[in-house]
Amino acid sequence: MVCPAPEPDPAAPSPRRRGRPPIHLSLSLNLVMPSQFFAEDGDGPAPGERRLMRAVLKDALALLFKYDAARDPRGRRLRAEAQLWIESDEASWPFSFVNVCEALDLDPSCVRARVARGRAAQRARCRPR
């Protein structure tokens, strides 16, 4: 006796396909426009974006100071990335150092000068006598 194959239930959900998400989801998840980070009135970033920008700046500064004297490859890489970000004058993407400073009402050159003084002071304290 041969058992017939069960017929698919038309009400059952189709099995989940693997791979890339549908194009409409892919675009909505991966495409970030600079206008998405600014308030509708054009007066600068909305409060949530300001908090995010402040967190990005705080993280870069923390990495720079934490790994200032790092000798391991990971620490040196993190310090170099943070330093390159702070030294960059690029303004073409929303979270560049210059744009973050502008959104937070900070002067980039003053922030850079204060960071340099802080790192010099930290090195002086850590240097053996």
PDB file of C-alpha atoms in Angstrom:
ATOM      1  CA  MET A   1       0.000   0.000   0.000  1.00  0.00           C
ATOM      2  CA  VAL A   2       1.353   3.441  -0.965  1.00  0.00           C
ATOM      3  CA  CYS A   3       0.558   6.479   1.170  1.00  0.00           C
ATOM      4  CA  PRO A   4      -0.229   9.594  -0.812  1.00  0.00           C
ATOM      5  CA  ALA A   5       1.769  12.756  -0.031  1.00  0.00           C
ATOM      6  CA  PRO A   6      -0.146  15.176   2.164  1.00  0.00           C
ATOM      7  CA  GLU A   7      -1.596  18.125   0.324  1.00  0.00           C
ATOM      8  CA  PRO A   8      -0.323  21.520   1.462  1.00  0.00           C
ATOM      9  CA  ASP A   9      -2.681  23.511   3.626  1.00  0.00           C
ATOM     10  CA  PRO A  10      -3.436  26.813   1.855  1.00  0.00           C
ATOM     11  CA  ALA A  11      -4.046  28.538   5.219  1.00  0.00           C
ATOM     12  CA  ALA A  12      -0.637  27.506   6.625  1.00  0.00           C
ATOM     13  CA  PRO A  13       2.107  30.132   6.462  1.00  0.00           C
ATOM     14  CA  SER A  14       4.736  29.571   3.803  1.00  0.00           C
ATOM     15  CA  PRO A  15       8.123  28.401   5.030  1.00  0.00           C
ATOM     16  CA  ARG A  16      10.553  31.203   5.782  1.00  0.00           C
ATOM     17  CA  ARG A  17      13.063  31.836   3.036  1.00  0.00           C
ATOM     18  CA  ARG A  18      16.668  32.328   3.921  1.00  0.00           C
ATOM     19  CA  GLY A  19      19.001  34.942   2.536  1.00  0.00           C
ATOM     20  CA  ARG A  20      18.514  38.623   1.995  1.00  0.00           C
ATOM     21  CA  PRO A  21      15.440  40.456   3.233  1.00  0.00           C
ATOM     22  CA  PRO A  22      13.008  41.773   0.648  1.00  0.00           C
ATOM     23  CA  ILE A  23      14.249  44.904  -1.106  1.00  0.00           C
ATOM     24  CA  HIS A  24      11.740  47.192   0.607  1.00  0.00           C
ATOM     25  CA  LEU A  25      13.023  46.080   4.022  1.00  0.00           C
ATOM     26  CA  SER A  26      16.643  46.207   2.948  1.00  0.00           C
ATOM     27  CA  LEU A  27      16.356  49.803   1.816  1.00  0.00           C
ATOM     28  CA  SER A  28      14.525  50.944   4.912  1.00  0.00           C
ATOM     29  CA  LEU A  29      17.074  49.335   7.232  1.00  0.00           C
ATOM     30  CA  ASN A  30      20.291  50.295   5.450  1.00  0.00           C
ATOM     31  CA  LEU A  31      19.641  53.704   3.960  1.00  0.00           C
ATOM     32  CA  VAL A  32      20.313  56.591   6.313  1.00  0.00           C
ATOM     33  CA  MET A  33      19.854  60.098   5.034  1.00  0.00           C
ATOM     34  CA  PRO A  34      21.381  63.128   6.765  1.00  0.00           C
ATOM     35  CA  SER A  35      17.941  64.728   6.845  1.00  0.00           C
ATOM     36  CA  GLN A  36      16.766  61.912   9.129  1.00  0.00           C
ATOM     37  CA  PHE A  37      18.988  63.226  11.915  1.00  0.00           C
ATOM     38  CA  PHE A  38      17.682  66.771  11.973  1.00  0.00           C
ATOM     39  CA  ALA A  39      14.479  68.232  13.346  1.00  0.00           C
ATOM     40  CA  GLU A  40      11.715  69.294  11.008  1.00  0.00           C
ATOM     41  CA  ASP A  41      12.130  72.969  11.872  1.00  0.00           C
ATOM     42  CA  GLY A  42      15.756  72.962  10.706  1.00  0.00           C
ATOM     43  CA  ASP A  43      17.127  74.235  14.024  1.00  0.00           C
ATOM     44  CA  GLY A  44      19.475  71.287  14.398  1.00  0.00           C
ATOM     45  CA  PRO A  45      19.185  67.724  15.543  1.00  0.00           C
ATOM     46  CA  ALA A  46      16.194  66.503  17.495  1.00  0.00           C
ATOM     47  CA  PRO A  47      16.781  65.643  21.193  1.00  0.00           C
ATOM     48  CA  GLY A  48      17.308  61.917  20.571  1.00  0.00           C
ATOM     49  CA  GLU A  49      19.869  62.572  17.880  1.00  0.00           C
ATOM     50  CA  ARG A  50      21.668  65.049  20.127  1.00  0.00           C
ATOM     51  CA  ARG A  51      21.951  62.367  22.815  1.00  0.00           C
ATOM     52  CA  LEU A  52      23.325  59.946  20.241  1.00  0.00           C
ATOM     53  CA  MET A  53      25.841  62.495  18.975  1.00  0.00           C
ATOM     54  CA  ARG A  54      26.914  63.283  22.536  1.00  0.00           C
ATOM     55  CA  ALA A  55      27.386  59.543  23.165  1.00  0.00           C
ATOM     56  CA  VAL A  56      29.493  59.190  19.997  1.00  0.00           C
ATOM     57  CA  LEU A  57      31.729  62.077  21.082  1.00  0.00           C
ATOM     58  CA  LYS A  58      31.963  60.779  24.645  1.00  0.00           C
ATOM     59  CA  ASP A  59      32.917  57.306  23.402  1.00  0.00           C
ATOM     60  CA  ALA A  60      35.651  58.655  21.121  1.00  0.00           C
ATOM     61  CA  LEU A  61      37.114  60.728  23.936  1.00  0.00           C
ATOM     62  CA  ALA A  62      36.973  57.796  26.352  1.00  0.00           C
ATOM     63  CA  LEU A  63      38.795  55.578  23.859  1.00  0.00           C
ATOM     64  CA  LEU A  64      41.409  58.228  23.215  1.00  0.00           C
ATOM     65  CA  PHE A  65      42.205  58.689  26.888  1.00  0.00           C
ATOM     66  CA  LYS A  66      41.867  55.031  27.883  1.00  0.00           C
ATOM     67  CA  TYR A  67      44.217  53.739  25.191  1.00  0.00           C
ATOM     68  CA  ASP A  68      46.596  56.713  25.086  1.00  0.00           C
ATOM     69  CA  ALA A  69      49.531  54.614  26.262  1.00  0.00           C
ATOM     70  CA  ALA A  70      48.311  51.289  24.875  1.00  0.00           C
ATOM     71  CA  ARG A  71      50.900  48.882  23.542  1.00  0.00           C
ATOM     72  CA  ASP A  72      48.598  46.076  22.393  1.00  0.00           C
ATOM     73  CA  PRO A  73      47.392  46.120  18.751  1.00  0.00           C
ATOM     74  CA  ARG A  74      43.703  46.451  19.636  1.00  0.00           C
ATOM     75  CA  GLY A  75      44.249  49.412  21.948  1.00  0.00           C
ATOM     76  CA  ARG A  76      46.508  51.153  19.443  1.00  0.00           C
ATOM     77  CA  ARG A  77      43.924  50.612  16.690  1.00  0.00           C
ATOM     78  CA  LEU A  78      41.075  51.994  18.815  1.00  0.00           C
ATOM     79  CA  ARG A  79      43.159  55.023  19.794  1.00  0.00           C
ATOM     80  CA  ALA A  80      44.174  55.644  16.176  1.00  0.00           C
ATOM     81  CA  GLU A  81      40.573  55.423  14.945  1.00  0.00           C
ATOM     82  CA  ALA A  82      39.349  57.860  17.597  1.00  0.00           C
ATOM     83  CA  GLN A  83      42.231  60.222  16.904  1.00  0.00           C
ATOM     84  CA  LEU A  84      41.626  60.150  13.138  1.00  0.00           C
ATOM     85  CA  TRP A  85      37.932  60.868  13.706  1.00  0.00           C
ATOM     86  CA  ILE A  86      38.703  63.844  15.957  1.00  0.00           C
ATOM     87  CA  GLU A  87      41.370  65.249  13.614  1.00  0.00           C
ATOM     88  CA  SER A  88      39.188  64.920  10.510  1.00  0.00           C
ATOM     89  CA  ASP A  89      37.576  67.998   8.977  1.00  0.00           C
ATOM     90  CA  GLU A  90      35.246  65.855   6.847  1.00  0.00           C
ATOM     91  CA  ALA A  91      31.665  67.074   7.028  1.00  0.00           C
ATOM     92  CA  SER A  92      29.960  64.899   4.423  1.00  0.00           C
ATOM     93  CA  TRP A  93      28.312  62.438   6.819  1.00  0.00           C
ATOM     94  CA  PRO A  94      26.039  63.218   9.781  1.00  0.00           C
ATOM     95  CA  PHE A  95      28.264  61.754  12.486  1.00  0.00           C
ATOM     96  CA  SER A  96      31.561  63.286  11.434  1.00  0.00           C
ATOM     97  CA  PHE A  97      33.419  65.062  14.224  1.00  0.00           C
ATOM     98  CA  VAL A  98      32.733  68.488  12.727  1.00  0.00           C
ATOM     99  CA  ASN A  99      28.983  67.822  12.399  1.00  0.00           C
ATOM    100  CA  VAL A 100      28.744  66.331  15.886  1.00  0.00           C
ATOM    101  CA  CYS A 101      30.467  69.384  17.362  1.00  0.00           C
ATOM    102  CA  GLU A 102      28.227  71.722  15.387  1.00  0.00           C
ATOM    103  CA  ALA A 103      25.094  69.893  16.539  1.00  0.00           C
ATOM    104  CA  LEU A 104      26.276  70.108  20.157  1.00  0.00           C
ATOM    105  CA  ASP A 105      27.212  73.803  19.833  1.00  0.00           C
ATOM    106  CA  LEU A 106      30.922  73.087  20.323  1.00  0.00           C
ATOM    107  CA  ASP A 107      33.840  74.603  18.431  1.00  0.00           C
ATOM    108  CA  PRO A 108      35.820  71.684  16.920  1.00  0.00           C
ATOM    109  CA  SER A 109      39.166  73.474  17.240  1.00  0.00           C
ATOM    110  CA  CYS A 110      38.528  74.200  20.929  1.00  0.00           C
ATOM    111  CA  VAL A 111      37.557  70.576  21.575  1.00  0.00           C
ATOM    112  CA  ARG A 112      40.734  69.416  19.815  1.00  0.00           C
ATOM    113  CA  ALA A 113      42.876  71.819  21.860  1.00  0.00           C
ATOM    114  CA  ARG A 114      41.303  70.715  25.141  1.00  0.00           C
ATOM    115  CA  VAL A 115      41.782  67.053  24.204  1.00  0.00           C
ATOM    116  CA  ALA A 116      45.456  67.676  23.392  1.00  0.00           C
ATOM    117  CA  ARG A 117      45.978  69.447  26.740  1.00  0.00           C
ATOM    118  CA  GLY A 118      44.181  66.677  28.610  1.00  0.00           C
ATOM    119  CA  ARG A 119      46.241  63.951  26.955  1.00  0.00           C
ATOM    120  CA  ALA A 120      49.475  65.849  27.687  1.00  0.00           C
ATOM    121  CA  ALA A 121      48.482  66.201  31.341  1.00  0.00           C
ATOM    122  CA  GLN A 122      47.597  62.524  31.534  1.00  0.00           C
ATOM    123  CA  ARG A 123      50.982  61.539  30.082  1.00  0.00           C
ATOM    124  CA  ALA A 124      52.760  63.822  32.551  1.00  0.00           C
ATOM    125  CA  ARG A 125      50.957  62.197  35.494  1.00  0.00           C
ATOM    126  CA  CYS A 126      51.685  58.675  34.252  1.00  0.00           C
ATOM    127  CA  ARG A 127      55.360  59.306  33.426  1.00  0.00           C
ATOM    128  CA  PRO A 128      57.711  57.817  36.054  1.00  0.00           C
ATOM    129  CA  ARG A 129      59.916  60.353  37.821  1.00  0.00           C
TER     130      ARG A 129
END
